[in-house]
XYZ file of C-alpha atoms in Angstrom:
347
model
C -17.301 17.627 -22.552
C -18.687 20.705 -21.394
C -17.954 23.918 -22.154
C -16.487 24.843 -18.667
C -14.223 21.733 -18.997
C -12.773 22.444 -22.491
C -12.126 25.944 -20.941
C -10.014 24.732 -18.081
C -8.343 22.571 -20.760
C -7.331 25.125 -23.447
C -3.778 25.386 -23.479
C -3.066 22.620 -21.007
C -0.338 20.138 -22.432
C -1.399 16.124 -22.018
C 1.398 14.599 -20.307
C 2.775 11.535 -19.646
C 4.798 10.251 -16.638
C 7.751 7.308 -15.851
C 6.518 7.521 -12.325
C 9.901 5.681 -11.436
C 11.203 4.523 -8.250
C 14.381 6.082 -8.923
C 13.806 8.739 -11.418
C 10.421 10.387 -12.631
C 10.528 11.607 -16.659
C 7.953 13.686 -17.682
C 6.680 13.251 -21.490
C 4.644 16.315 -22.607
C 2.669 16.106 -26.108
C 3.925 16.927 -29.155
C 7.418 17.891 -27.456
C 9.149 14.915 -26.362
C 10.758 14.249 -22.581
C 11.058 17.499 -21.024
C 12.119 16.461 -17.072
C 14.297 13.549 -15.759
C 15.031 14.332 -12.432
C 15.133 11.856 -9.300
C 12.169 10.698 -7.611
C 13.532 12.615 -4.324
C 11.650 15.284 -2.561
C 13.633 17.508 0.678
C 11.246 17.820 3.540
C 11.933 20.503 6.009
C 10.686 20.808 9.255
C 10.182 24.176 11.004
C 8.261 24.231 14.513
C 6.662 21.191 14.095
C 5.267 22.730 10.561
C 6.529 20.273 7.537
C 7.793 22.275 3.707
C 9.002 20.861 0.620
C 12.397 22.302 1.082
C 13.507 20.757 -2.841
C 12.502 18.260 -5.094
C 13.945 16.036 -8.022
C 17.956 16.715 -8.456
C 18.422 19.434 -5.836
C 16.789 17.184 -3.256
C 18.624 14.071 -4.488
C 22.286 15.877 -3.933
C 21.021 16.190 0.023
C 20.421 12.480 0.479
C 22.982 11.138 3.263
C 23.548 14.890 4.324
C 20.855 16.321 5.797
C 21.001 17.954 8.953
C 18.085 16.976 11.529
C 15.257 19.474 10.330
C 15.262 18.237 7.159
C 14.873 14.355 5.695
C 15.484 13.426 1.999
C 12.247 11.016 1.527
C 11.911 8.867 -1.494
C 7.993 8.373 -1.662
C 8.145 5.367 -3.903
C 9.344 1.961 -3.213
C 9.108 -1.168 -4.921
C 7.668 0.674 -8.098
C 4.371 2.203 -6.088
C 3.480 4.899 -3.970
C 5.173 4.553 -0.288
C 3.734 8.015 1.077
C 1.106 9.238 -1.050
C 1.043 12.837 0.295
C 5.102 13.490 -0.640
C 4.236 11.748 -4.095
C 1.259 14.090 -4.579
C 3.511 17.054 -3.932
C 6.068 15.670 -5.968
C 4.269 15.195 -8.572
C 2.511 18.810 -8.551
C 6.020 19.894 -8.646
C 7.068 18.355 -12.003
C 3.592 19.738 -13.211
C 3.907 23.230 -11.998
C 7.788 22.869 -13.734
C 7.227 21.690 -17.321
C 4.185 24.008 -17.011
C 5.930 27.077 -15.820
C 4.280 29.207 -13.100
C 1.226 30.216 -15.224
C -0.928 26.544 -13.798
C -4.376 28.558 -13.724
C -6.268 27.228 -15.938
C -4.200 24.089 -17.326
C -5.457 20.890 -16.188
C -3.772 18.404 -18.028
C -4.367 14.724 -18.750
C -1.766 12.547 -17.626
C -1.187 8.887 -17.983
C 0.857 7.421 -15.505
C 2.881 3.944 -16.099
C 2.407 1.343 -13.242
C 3.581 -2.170 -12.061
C 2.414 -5.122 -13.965
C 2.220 -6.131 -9.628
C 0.796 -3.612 -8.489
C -2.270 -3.785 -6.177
C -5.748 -1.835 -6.989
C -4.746 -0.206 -3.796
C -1.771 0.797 -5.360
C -3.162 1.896 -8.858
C -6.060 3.970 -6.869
C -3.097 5.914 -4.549
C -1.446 6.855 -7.522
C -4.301 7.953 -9.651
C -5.719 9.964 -6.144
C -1.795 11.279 -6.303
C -2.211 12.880 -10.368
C -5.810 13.950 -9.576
C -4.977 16.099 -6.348
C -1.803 17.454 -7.957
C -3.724 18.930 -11.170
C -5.134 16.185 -13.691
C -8.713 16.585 -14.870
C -8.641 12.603 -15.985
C -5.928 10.457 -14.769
C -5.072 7.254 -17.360
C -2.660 4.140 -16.720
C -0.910 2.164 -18.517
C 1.380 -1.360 -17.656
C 4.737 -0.533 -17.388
C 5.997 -3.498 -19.493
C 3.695 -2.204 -21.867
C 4.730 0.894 -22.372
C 8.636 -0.056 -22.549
C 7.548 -2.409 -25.183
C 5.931 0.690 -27.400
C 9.066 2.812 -26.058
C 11.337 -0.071 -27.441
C 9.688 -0.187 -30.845
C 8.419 -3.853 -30.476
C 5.158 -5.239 -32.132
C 3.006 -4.854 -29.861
C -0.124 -4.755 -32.085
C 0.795 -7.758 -34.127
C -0.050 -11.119 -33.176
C 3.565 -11.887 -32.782
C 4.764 -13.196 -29.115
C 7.514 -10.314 -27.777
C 9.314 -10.508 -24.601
C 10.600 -7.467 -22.834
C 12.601 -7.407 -19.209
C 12.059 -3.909 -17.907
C 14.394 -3.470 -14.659
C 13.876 -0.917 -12.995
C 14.752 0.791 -9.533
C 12.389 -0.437 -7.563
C 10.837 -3.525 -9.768
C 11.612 -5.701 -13.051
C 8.582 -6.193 -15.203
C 9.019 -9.594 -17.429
C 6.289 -10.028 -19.763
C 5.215 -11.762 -23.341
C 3.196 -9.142 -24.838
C 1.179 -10.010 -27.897
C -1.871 -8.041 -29.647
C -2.194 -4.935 -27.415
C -2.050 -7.335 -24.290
C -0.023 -9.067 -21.819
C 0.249 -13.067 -22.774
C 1.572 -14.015 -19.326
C 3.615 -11.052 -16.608
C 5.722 -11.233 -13.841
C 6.753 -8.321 -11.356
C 10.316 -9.733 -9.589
C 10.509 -6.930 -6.412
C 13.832 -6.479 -7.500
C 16.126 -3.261 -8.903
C 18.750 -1.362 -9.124
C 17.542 -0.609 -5.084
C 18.271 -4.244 -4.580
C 21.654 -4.246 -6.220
C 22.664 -0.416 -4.300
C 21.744 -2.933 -1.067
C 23.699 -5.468 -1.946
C 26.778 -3.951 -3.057
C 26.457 -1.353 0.994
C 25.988 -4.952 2.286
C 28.840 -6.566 0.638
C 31.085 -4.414 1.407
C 30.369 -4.340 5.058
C 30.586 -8.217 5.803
C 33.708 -8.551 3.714
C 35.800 -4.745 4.271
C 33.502 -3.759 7.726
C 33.104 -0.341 5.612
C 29.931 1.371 6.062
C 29.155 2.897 2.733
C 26.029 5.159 1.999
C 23.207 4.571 -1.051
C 24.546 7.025 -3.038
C 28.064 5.990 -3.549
C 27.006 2.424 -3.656
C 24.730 3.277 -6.825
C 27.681 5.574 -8.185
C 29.721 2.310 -8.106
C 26.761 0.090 -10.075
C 26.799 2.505 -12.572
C 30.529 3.000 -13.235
C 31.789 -0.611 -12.797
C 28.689 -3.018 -12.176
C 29.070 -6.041 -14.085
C 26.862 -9.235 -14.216
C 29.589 -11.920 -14.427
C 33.070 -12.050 -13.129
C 35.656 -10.605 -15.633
C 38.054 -12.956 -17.679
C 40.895 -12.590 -15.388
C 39.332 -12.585 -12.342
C 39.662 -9.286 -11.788
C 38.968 -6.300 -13.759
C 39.181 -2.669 -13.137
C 40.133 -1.364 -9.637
C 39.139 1.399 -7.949
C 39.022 2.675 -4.309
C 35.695 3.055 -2.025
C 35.636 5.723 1.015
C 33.142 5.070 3.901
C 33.480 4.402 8.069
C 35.345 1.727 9.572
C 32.605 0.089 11.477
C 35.793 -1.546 14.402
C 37.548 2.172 14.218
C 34.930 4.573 13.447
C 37.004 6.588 11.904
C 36.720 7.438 7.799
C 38.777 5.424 5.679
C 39.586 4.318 2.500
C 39.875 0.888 0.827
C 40.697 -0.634 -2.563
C 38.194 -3.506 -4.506
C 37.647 -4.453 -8.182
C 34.883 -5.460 -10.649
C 35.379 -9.326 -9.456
C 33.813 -8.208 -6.186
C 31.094 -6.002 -7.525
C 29.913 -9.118 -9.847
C 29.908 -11.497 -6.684
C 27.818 -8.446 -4.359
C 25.648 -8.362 -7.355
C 25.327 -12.169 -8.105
C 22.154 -12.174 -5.908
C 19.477 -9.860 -7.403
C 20.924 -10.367 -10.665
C 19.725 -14.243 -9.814
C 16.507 -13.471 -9.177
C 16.073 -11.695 -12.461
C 16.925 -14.271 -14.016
C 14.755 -16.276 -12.108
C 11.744 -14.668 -12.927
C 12.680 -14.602 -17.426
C 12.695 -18.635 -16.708
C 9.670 -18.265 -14.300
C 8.245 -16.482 -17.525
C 9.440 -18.497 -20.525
C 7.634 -21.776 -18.274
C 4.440 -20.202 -18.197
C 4.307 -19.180 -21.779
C 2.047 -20.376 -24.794
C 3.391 -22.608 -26.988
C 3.004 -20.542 -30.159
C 4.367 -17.342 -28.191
C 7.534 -19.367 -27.460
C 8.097 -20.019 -30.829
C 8.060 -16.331 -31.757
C 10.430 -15.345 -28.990
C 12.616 -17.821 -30.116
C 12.851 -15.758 -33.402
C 12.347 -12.417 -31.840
C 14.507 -12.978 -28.974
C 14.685 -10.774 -25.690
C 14.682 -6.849 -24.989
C 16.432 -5.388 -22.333
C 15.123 -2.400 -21.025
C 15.249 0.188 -17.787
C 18.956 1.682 -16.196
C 19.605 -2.247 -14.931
C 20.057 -3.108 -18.852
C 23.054 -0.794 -18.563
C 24.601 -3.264 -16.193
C 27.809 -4.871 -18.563
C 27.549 -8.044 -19.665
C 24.149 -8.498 -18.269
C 22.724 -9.273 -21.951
C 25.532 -11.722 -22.607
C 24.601 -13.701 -18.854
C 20.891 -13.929 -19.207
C 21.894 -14.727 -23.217
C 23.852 -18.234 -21.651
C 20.854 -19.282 -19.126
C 18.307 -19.056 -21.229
C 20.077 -19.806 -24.737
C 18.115 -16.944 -26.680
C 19.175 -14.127 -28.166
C 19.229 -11.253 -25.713
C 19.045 -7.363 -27.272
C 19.106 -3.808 -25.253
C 16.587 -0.997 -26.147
C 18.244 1.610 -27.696
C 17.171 4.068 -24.894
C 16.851 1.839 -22.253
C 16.472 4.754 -19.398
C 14.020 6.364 -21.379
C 11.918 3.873 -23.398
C 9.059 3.008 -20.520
C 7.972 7.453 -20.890
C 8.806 7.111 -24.714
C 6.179 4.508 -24.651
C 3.759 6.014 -21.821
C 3.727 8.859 -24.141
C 2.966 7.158 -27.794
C 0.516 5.265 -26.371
C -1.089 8.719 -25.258
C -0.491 10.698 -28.486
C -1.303 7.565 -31.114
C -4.722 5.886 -31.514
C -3.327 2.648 -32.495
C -1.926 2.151 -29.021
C -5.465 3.701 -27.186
C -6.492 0.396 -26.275
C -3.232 -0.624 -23.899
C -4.795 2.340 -21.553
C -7.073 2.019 -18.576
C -8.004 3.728 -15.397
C -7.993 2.621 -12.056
């Protein structure tokens, strides 16, 4: 490295980023996760001439409410990079933050977690994103990877692992085994799916028209994978717009109907762990057998999710301890720690 280089460098921090769908974390070196904010950016638009207006939680709290200058965008879908210029400002933003506003001279590396699916179209826009927002080298890493290091799961051992990483936008089922991936799968399903279903569900059955943001506010408080004992469970009311009045209006629903809105993407999940365990080695069966499977990403946090996938496949079904956070805990050991340097790559 030259000398210029290591100048720019001194007293940047190496960072690591859960470029998420849903929510970005940011995993600086030697300190731990310092941002978790939504991957939401506030675009306003003043004669004809577009600003970021707000990014990350204060742009998330305008989605469904915006006024016509300004659109809440979210620039990734499906796990990649939807419209590369908002990500690139989006992710200078979280830079410029867990930097503070002195950025001269700090050009960080970063390494970036991406689809198992993901195109080298894909991996190339979001390496061009980090390089134009401020990295001087740009590193990548799979993301069922890294929430297998983030989960604490022997990766480095020749022992066959199995880790279900749902996500917002994706779910990332792989065998991992030796620093590599034994067989992947990337099911285009989420917690974006399940929001969807649930606005969806509610509209053919209650013609309520109910917006993205209270439909994930009602995954997260009473989402459940299978229909409660008695048929039920908790009950709770849902506000929205009567799509035969038009008017605002309030209706009543419980758990029983959550399970059966979410009985769809929570199928294809499942779908794609049997897809998986089909295609697997013989030998890396065996170990899963032992080792069972790890739940990780918000979607683990879905109730008696573990205990449905635990009945179709018949193993023995676990949930990362920090299921939200374990894919940047992992982007971020496999940064700072040399026995992990071979799981990264660039694009």
């Amino acid at each position: 490295m030259s000398f210029f280089s290591k100048f720019l460098k001194f007293g940047s921090h190496n960072m690591a980023i859960d470029l998420g769908t849903a929510n970005t974390l940011v995993y600086v070196e030697d300190q731990g996760i310092v941002l978790d904010e939504p991957s939401v950016v506030a675009i306003e638009t003043i004669n004809g001439i577009e600003r970021v207006k707000a990014v990350g939680d204060d742009a998330k709290m305008m989605m469904g409410k915006t006024p016509d200058t300004i659109k809440a965008v979210r620039p990734l879908r499906d796990g990649v990079i939807a419209d590369i210029e908002v990500a690139e400002k989006m992710i200078e933003h979280f830079i410029r933050k867990v930097h503070g506003k002195r950025t001269l001279f700090r050009y960080p590396e970063i390494t970036i977690c991406v689809p198992s699916g993901a195109t080298s179209v894909e991996k190339r826009a979001i390496r061009d994103a980090a390089s134009n927002a401020g990295a001087s080298e740009v590193y990548l890493i799979l993301e069922p990877m890294a929430a297998a290091i983030g989960a604490d799961m022997p990766v480095t051992e020749p022992v066959g692992s199995m880790v279900v990483d749902i996500g917002g936008g994706t779910t990332e089922v792989a065998v991992l085994s030796l620093r590599g991936l034994a067989y992947t799968t990337s099911v285009r399903t989420g917690g974006d799916k399940m929001d969807e279903a649930i606005v969806s569900y509610v509209r053919r059955h209650h013609n309520l028209l109910v917006g993205e943001t209270t439909a994930e506010r009602i995954k997260k408080d009473y989402g459940i994978a299978i229909i409660p004992e008695d048929g039920v469970g908790e009950t709770f009311t849902l506000k929205g717009r009567d799509l035969v009045n038009g008017v605002p209006k309030e209706i009543t629903i419980n758990q029983a109907h959550i399970a059966e809105a979410l009985s769809e993407p929570i199928g294809a999940i499942v779908e794609g762990v049997r897809i998986a365990l089909e295609n697997t080695a013989p030998e890396l069966a065996a170990d899963i057998v032992d080792q069972g499977i790890v739940l990780t990403g918000g979607g683990a946090l879905i109730r008696k999710l573990d205990e449905h996938l635990r009945e179709e496949t018949g193993l023995p079904v676990s949930i990362a301890e920090n299921p939200l956070t374990c894919v940047a805990i992992g982007t971020g050991r496999a940064m700072e720690d040399p026995i992990y340097r071979g799981v990264l790559h660039t694009a």
